[in-house]
Amino acid sequence: MTWAATILTLYPEMFPGPLGLSLAGKALAEGRWSLETVQIRDFATDRHRSVDDTPAGGGAGMVMRADVLAAALDSVPDGRPKLVMSPRGRPLDQALVRALAAGPGATILCGRFEGIDERLFEARPLVPVSVGDYVLSGGEPAALALLDACIRLLPGVMGAPSSGEEESFESGLLEYPHYTRPVEWEGRRIPEVLRSGDHAKIAAWRRQQAEAETRLRRPDLIERHGDARRPSPSGAQKKKKKKKDE
Ligand code: SAH
């Protein structure tokens, strides 16, 4: 079955945007995923087709109306997770991406302005998802990032199936560094081990590089994953343990 994305937005022209090109665009043309946009404004009920109003209690900006957004959401059939892009959401990570990609698709609500009337979250089952601790002007670029990450995991989208498995985060570690020809560039050579043809040695080197890189740049990932990504033979190992001994 086709992985189906429905985007609720005030700017449907932003889709598929970059996802109409390259791998995602090819997969879209091949019907490996489908895209539908819903113009939120079509669900406005007043003469001015307004989707927002001034914040209760005062303050800057405008707030998206719960009634209009609920009507837009209710127009989309159930059966797929309904997400709302929000800086207050669950941080998007590869585990969530994998879970979404394995499902039937996603309905994604993109916010604009100052935010969304809180009552919408009480009245409708929406999963808020954040793409990071910074503020975008709208949910659309966040939805594009989420979709891109899901689409590349869909069956048949990436050429070599193995290239998705060794990457950053799949193992709980950042990825090892890559090199390609020329062998020497600006006086820098490709590490000799990579040209040795010794696959075991290369794998060990990459593993060690990945661990060193992660320790340096993202110690939080080591903290979070501990040894969970490498269960002991007994499967019973729970406690955190330094990984230097491998
Ligand atoms: N006033 C809000 C920000 C609103 S930004 C606050 O301070 O939290 C407008 C819209 O952009 C949001 O409704 C959301 O849909 C989207 N957005 C902004 N930053 C985001 C992020 N980090 N992750 C996901 N969506 C984001």
Short mmCIF file of N, CA and C and ligand atoms in Angstrom, two decimals, residues 85-88 109-116 129-139 142, ligand 1:
data_model
loop_
_atom_site.label_atom_id
_atom_site.label_comp_id
_atom_site.label_asym_id
_atom_site.label_seq_id
_atom_site.Cartn_x
_atom_site.Cartn_y
_atom_site.Cartn_z
N MET A 85 3.18 19.92 13.79
CA MET A 85 4.55 20.40 13.96
C MET A 85 4.53 21.52 15.00
N SER A 86 5.40 21.38 16.02
CA SER A 86 5.38 22.35 17.11
C SER A 86 6.70 22.33 17.86
N PRO A 87 7.24 23.52 18.20
CA PRO A 87 8.47 23.53 18.98
C PRO A 87 8.27 22.94 20.37
N ARG A 88 7.01 22.75 20.77
CA ARG A 88 6.72 22.14 22.07
C ARG A 88 6.58 20.63 21.98
N LEU A 109 -0.27 18.59 10.49
CA LEU A 109 -0.78 19.97 10.58
C LEU A 109 0.38 20.93 10.76
N CYS A 110 0.45 21.93 9.90
CA CYS A 110 1.52 22.93 9.97
C CYS A 110 0.98 24.22 10.56
N GLY A 111 1.56 24.66 11.65
CA GLY A 111 1.15 25.91 12.27
C GLY A 111 1.79 27.11 11.60
N ARG A 112 1.24 28.26 11.86
CA ARG A 112 1.80 29.55 11.43
C ARG A 112 1.51 30.55 12.54
N PHE A 113 1.97 31.74 12.39
CA PHE A 113 1.74 32.83 13.35
C PHE A 113 2.32 32.49 14.72
N GLU A 114 1.66 32.96 15.77
CA GLU A 114 2.18 32.81 17.13
C GLU A 114 1.98 31.40 17.66
N GLY A 115 1.02 30.71 17.09
CA GLY A 115 0.74 29.35 17.56
C GLY A 115 -0.72 28.99 17.34
N ILE A 116 -1.15 27.94 18.04
CA ILE A 116 -2.47 27.34 17.82
C ILE A 116 -3.26 27.37 19.13
N VAL A 129 5.12 17.27 17.28
CA VAL A 129 6.49 16.86 16.95
C VAL A 129 7.34 18.10 16.66
N SER A 130 8.52 18.16 17.27
CA SER A 130 9.44 19.27 17.07
C SER A 130 10.63 18.80 16.25
N VAL A 131 11.16 19.66 15.39
CA VAL A 131 12.38 19.31 14.66
C VAL A 131 13.62 19.91 15.30
N GLY A 132 13.49 20.51 16.47
CA GLY A 132 14.68 21.01 17.15
C GLY A 132 14.38 22.22 18.00
N ASP A 133 15.34 22.57 18.83
CA ASP A 133 15.15 23.67 19.76
C ASP A 133 15.48 25.01 19.13
N TYR A 134 14.66 25.38 18.17
CA TYR A 134 14.74 26.68 17.52
C TYR A 134 13.36 26.95 16.96
N VAL A 135 13.10 28.18 16.58
CA VAL A 135 11.74 28.53 16.13
C VAL A 135 11.72 28.84 14.64
N LEU A 136 10.92 28.09 13.92
CA LEU A 136 10.67 28.35 12.50
C LEU A 136 9.50 29.31 12.38
N SER A 137 9.32 29.90 11.20
CA SER A 137 8.17 30.78 11.02
C SER A 137 6.90 29.99 10.72
N GLY A 138 7.06 28.72 10.38
CA GLY A 138 5.89 27.90 10.11
C GLY A 138 6.25 26.43 10.17
N GLY A 139 5.23 25.58 10.24
CA GLY A 139 5.46 24.15 10.36
C GLY A 139 5.87 23.48 9.05
N ALA A 142 9.40 22.11 8.70
CA ALA A 142 9.52 21.00 9.65
C ALA A 142 8.85 19.75 9.09
N1 SAH B 1 5.19 31.09 19.40
C1 SAH B 1 5.60 29.74 19.24
C2 SAH B 1 6.28 29.53 17.88
C3 SAH B 1 5.32 29.58 16.73
S1 SAH B 1 6.18 29.38 15.22
C4 SAH B 1 6.59 29.39 20.32
O1 SAH B 1 7.30 30.27 20.80
O2 SAH B 1 6.69 28.22 20.67
C5 SAH B 1 4.86 29.02 14.11
C6 SAH B 1 4.70 27.55 13.73
O3 SAH B 1 5.92 27.06 13.20
C7 SAH B 1 4.36 26.62 14.86
O4 SAH B 1 2.98 26.58 15.10
C8 SAH B 1 4.86 25.28 14.34
O5 SAH B 1 3.91 24.66 13.50
C9 SAH B 1 6.05 25.69 13.49
N2 SAH B 1 7.34 25.49 14.19
C10 SAH B 1 8.17 26.45 14.63
N3 SAH B 1 9.28 25.93 15.18
C11 SAH B 1 9.17 24.59 15.08
C12 SAH B 1 9.99 23.50 15.48
N4 SAH B 1 11.14 23.68 16.10
N5 SAH B 1 9.56 22.25 15.21
C13 SAH B 1 8.37 22.05 14.59
N6 SAH B 1 7.55 23.04 14.19
C14 SAH B 1 7.93 24.29 14.42
#
